Short mmCIF file of C-alpha atoms and ligand atoms in Angstrom, two decimals:
data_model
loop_
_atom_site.label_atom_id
_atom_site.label_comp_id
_atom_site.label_asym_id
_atom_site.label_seq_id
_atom_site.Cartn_x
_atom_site.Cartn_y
_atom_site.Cartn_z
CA UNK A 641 95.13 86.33 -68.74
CA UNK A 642 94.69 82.80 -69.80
CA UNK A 643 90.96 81.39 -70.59
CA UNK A 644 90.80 77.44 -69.86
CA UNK A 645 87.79 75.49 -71.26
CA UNK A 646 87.26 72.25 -69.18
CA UNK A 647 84.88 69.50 -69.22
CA UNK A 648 84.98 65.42 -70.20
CA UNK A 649 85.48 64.12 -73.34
CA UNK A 650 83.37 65.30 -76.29
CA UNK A 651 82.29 68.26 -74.68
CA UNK A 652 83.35 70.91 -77.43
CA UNK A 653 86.39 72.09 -75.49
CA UNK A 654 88.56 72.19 -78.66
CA UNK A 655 85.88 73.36 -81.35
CA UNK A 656 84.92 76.24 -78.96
CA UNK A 657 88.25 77.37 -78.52
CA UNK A 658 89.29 78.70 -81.62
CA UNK A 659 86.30 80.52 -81.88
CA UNK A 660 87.03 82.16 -78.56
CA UNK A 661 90.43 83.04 -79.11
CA UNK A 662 89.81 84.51 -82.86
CA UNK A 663 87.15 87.04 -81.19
CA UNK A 664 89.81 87.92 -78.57
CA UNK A 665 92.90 88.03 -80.91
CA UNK A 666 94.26 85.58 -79.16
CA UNK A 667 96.30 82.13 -79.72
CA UNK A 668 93.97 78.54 -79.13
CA UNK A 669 95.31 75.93 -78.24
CA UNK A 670 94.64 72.29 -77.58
CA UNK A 671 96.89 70.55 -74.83
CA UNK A 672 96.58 67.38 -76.46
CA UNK A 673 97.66 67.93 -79.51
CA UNK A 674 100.55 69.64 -78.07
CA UNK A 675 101.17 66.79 -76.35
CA UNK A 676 100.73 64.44 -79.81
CA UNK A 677 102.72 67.45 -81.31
CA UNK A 678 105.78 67.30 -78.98
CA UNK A 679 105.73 63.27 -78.40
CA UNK A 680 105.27 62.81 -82.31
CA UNK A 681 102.75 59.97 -81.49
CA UNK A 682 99.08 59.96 -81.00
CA UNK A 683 97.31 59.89 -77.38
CA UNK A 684 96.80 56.52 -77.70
CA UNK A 685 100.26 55.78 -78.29
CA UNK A 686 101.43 57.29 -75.18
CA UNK A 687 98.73 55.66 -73.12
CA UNK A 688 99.69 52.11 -74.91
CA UNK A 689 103.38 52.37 -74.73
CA UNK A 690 104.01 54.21 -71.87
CA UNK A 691 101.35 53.68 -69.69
CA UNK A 692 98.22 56.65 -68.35
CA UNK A 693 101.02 58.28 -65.64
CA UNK A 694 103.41 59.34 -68.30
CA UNK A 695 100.63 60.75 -70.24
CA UNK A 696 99.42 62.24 -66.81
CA UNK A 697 103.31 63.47 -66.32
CA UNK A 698 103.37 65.13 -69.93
CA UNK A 699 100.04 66.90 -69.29
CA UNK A 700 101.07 68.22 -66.62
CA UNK A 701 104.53 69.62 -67.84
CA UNK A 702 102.83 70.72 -71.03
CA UNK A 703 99.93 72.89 -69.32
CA UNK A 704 102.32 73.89 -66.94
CA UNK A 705 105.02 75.81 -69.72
CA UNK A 706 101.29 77.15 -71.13
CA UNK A 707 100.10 78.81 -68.15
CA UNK A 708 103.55 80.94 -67.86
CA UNK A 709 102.47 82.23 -71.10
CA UNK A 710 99.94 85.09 -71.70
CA UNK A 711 96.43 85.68 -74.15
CA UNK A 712 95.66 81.90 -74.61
CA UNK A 713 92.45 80.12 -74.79
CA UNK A 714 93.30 76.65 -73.72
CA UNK A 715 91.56 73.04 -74.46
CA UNK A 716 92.86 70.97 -71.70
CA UNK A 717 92.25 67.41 -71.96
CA UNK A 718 89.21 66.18 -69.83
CA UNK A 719 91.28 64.71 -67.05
CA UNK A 720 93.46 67.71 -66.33
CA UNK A 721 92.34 69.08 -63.18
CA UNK A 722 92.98 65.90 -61.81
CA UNK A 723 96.51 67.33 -61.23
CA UNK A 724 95.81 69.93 -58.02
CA UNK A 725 98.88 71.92 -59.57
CA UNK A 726 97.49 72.31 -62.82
CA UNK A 727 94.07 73.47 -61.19
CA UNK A 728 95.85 75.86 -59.69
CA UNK A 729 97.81 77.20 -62.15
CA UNK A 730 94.19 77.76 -64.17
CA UNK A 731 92.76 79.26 -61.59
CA UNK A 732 95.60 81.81 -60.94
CA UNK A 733 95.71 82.71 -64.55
CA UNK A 734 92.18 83.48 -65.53
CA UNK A 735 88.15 82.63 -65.58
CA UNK A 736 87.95 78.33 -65.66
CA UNK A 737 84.67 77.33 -67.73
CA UNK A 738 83.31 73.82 -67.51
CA UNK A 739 81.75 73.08 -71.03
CA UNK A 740 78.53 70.35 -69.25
CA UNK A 741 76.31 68.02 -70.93
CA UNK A 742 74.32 65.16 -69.78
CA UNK A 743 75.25 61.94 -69.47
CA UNK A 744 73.81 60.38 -72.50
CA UNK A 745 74.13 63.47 -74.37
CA UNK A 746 78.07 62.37 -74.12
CA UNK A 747 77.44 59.16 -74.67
CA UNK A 748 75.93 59.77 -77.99
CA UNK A 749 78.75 62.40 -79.24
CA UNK A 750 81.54 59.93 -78.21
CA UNK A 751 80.28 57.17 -79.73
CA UNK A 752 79.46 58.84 -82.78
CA UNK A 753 82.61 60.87 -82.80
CA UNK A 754 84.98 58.78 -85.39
CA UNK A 755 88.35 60.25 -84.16
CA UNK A 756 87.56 58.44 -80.54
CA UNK A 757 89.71 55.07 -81.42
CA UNK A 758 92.69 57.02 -81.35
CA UNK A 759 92.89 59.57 -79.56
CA UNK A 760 90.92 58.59 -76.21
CA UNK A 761 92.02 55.59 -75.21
CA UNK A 762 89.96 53.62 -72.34
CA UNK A 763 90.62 55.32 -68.94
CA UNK A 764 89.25 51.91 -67.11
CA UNK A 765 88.45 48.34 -68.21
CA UNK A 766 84.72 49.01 -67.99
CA UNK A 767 82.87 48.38 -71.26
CA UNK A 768 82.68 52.17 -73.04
CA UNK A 769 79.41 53.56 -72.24
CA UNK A 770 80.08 52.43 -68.52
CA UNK A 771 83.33 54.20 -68.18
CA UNK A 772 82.12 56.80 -69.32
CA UNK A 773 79.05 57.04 -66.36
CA UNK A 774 81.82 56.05 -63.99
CA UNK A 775 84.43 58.45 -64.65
CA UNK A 776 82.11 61.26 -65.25
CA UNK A 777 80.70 60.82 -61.91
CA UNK A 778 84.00 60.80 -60.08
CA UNK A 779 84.94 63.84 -61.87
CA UNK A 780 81.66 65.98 -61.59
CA UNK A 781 82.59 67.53 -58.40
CA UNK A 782 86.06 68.74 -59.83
CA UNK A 783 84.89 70.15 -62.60
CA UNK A 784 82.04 71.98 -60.70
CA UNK A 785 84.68 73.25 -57.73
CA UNK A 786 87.78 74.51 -60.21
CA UNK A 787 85.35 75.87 -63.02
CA UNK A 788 84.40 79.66 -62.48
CA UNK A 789 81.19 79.48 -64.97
CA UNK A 790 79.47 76.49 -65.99
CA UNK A 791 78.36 76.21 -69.70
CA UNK A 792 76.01 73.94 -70.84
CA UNK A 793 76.10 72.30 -74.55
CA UNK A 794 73.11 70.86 -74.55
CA UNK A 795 71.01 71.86 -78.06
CA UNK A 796 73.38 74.92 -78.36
CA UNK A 797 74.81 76.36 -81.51
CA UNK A 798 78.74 76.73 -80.73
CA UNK A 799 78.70 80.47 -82.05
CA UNK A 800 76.28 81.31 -79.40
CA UNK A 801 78.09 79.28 -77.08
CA UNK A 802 81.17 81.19 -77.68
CA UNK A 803 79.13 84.36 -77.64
CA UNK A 804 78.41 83.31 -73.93
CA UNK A 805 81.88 82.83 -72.84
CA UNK A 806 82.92 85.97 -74.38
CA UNK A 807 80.36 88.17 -72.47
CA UNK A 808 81.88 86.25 -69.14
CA UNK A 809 85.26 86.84 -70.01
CA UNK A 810 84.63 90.98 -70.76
CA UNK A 811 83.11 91.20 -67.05
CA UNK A 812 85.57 88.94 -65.06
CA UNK A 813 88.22 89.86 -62.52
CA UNK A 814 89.38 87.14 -60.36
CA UNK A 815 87.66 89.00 -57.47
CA UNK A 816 84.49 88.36 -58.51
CA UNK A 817 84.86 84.28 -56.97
CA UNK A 818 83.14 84.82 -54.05
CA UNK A 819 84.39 82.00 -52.26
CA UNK A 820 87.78 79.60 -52.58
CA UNK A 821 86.93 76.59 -53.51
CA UNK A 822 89.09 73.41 -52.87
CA UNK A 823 89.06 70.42 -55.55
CA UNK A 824 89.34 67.10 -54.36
CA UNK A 825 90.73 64.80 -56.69
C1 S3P B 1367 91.31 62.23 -71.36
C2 S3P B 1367 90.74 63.07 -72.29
C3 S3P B 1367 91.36 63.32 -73.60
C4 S3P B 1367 92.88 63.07 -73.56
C5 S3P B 1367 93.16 61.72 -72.98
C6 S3P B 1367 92.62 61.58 -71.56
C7 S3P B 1367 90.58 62.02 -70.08
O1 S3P B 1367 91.13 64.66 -74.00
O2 S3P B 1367 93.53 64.06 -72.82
O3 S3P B 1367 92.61 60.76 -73.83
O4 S3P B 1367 91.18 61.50 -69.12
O5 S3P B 1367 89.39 62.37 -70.01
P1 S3P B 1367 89.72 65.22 -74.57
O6 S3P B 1367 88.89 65.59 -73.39
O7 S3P B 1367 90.12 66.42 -75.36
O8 S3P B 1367 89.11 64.15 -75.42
#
């Protein structure tokens, strides 16, 4: 089984994940510096040089050789389910959580979060807090339809988030989605 953490920018994907997997025995591990890891340039880079697709492309192929693997917690990036195949792949391979905040609540940790300049480049030519309204709207109703469990960060320690996933994961069997959902991207 294969836990994936999803959820836009700044949500805590990638702190929470190590937690998770440490509880379980298991390996973390965050797509994007995999990515960073096997390009041997930063996000940025790849989004500067060689355009979002490629970056898209790399995701894709990256999450892809995870998900054949076993008794991972995985940070994917915050626009990976906008590959249908990916989603899939998740979904087939264990319980999907959505890590949620508000708006503003994003907002705040983005702008405050000093690692931003380089490794999340813009994703539109809006101005930054208006991309990030934009996108987040867009992508609302994926992360709600391919997430099994949503999680919200709002005022929450991230040991007790953790906590939370880990009682979700102990009870899950992929027959307790009670309906199939379809993602539109
Ligand atoms: C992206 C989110 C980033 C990274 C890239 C694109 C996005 O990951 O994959 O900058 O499209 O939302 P984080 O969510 O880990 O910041």
């Amino acid at each position: 089984m294969i836990v994936s953490l999803i959820g836009y920018r700044g949500c805590g994907k990638s702190s929470l994940a190590p937690l998770i997997a440490d509880r379980l025995n298991w390996r973390a591990v965050d797509s994007d510096r995999l990515i960073e890891e096997q390009s041997g340039c930063t996000i940025s880079d790849i989004f500067n040089v060689h355009g979002e697709a490629e970056f898209r492309k790399r995701e894709a192929e990256i999450l892809e050789q995870l998900y054949a693997e076993d008794q991972i917690v995985i940070a994917t990036g915050g626009g990976a389910i906008l590959n249908s195949q990916t989603c899939e792949l998740m979904r087939q391979s264990g319980p999907v959580f959505w890590l949620s905040a508000p708006t503003e609540e994003l907002v705040r940790r983005l702008t405050q979060d000093s690692s931003t300049t380089n490794t999340r480049p813009a994703l539109t030519d809006l101005k930054f807090e208006e991309e990030i309204r934009t996108v987040l709207k867009r992508r609302i109703p994926v992360y709600q339809a391919v997430s099994d469990f949503e999680v919200s960060t709002m005022n929450r320690e991230i040991t007790d988030l953790a906590e939370e996933i880990l009682q979700q994961i102990q009870g899950w069997t992929p027959q307790m989605r009670t309906a199939v959902k379809e993602h539109t991207s």
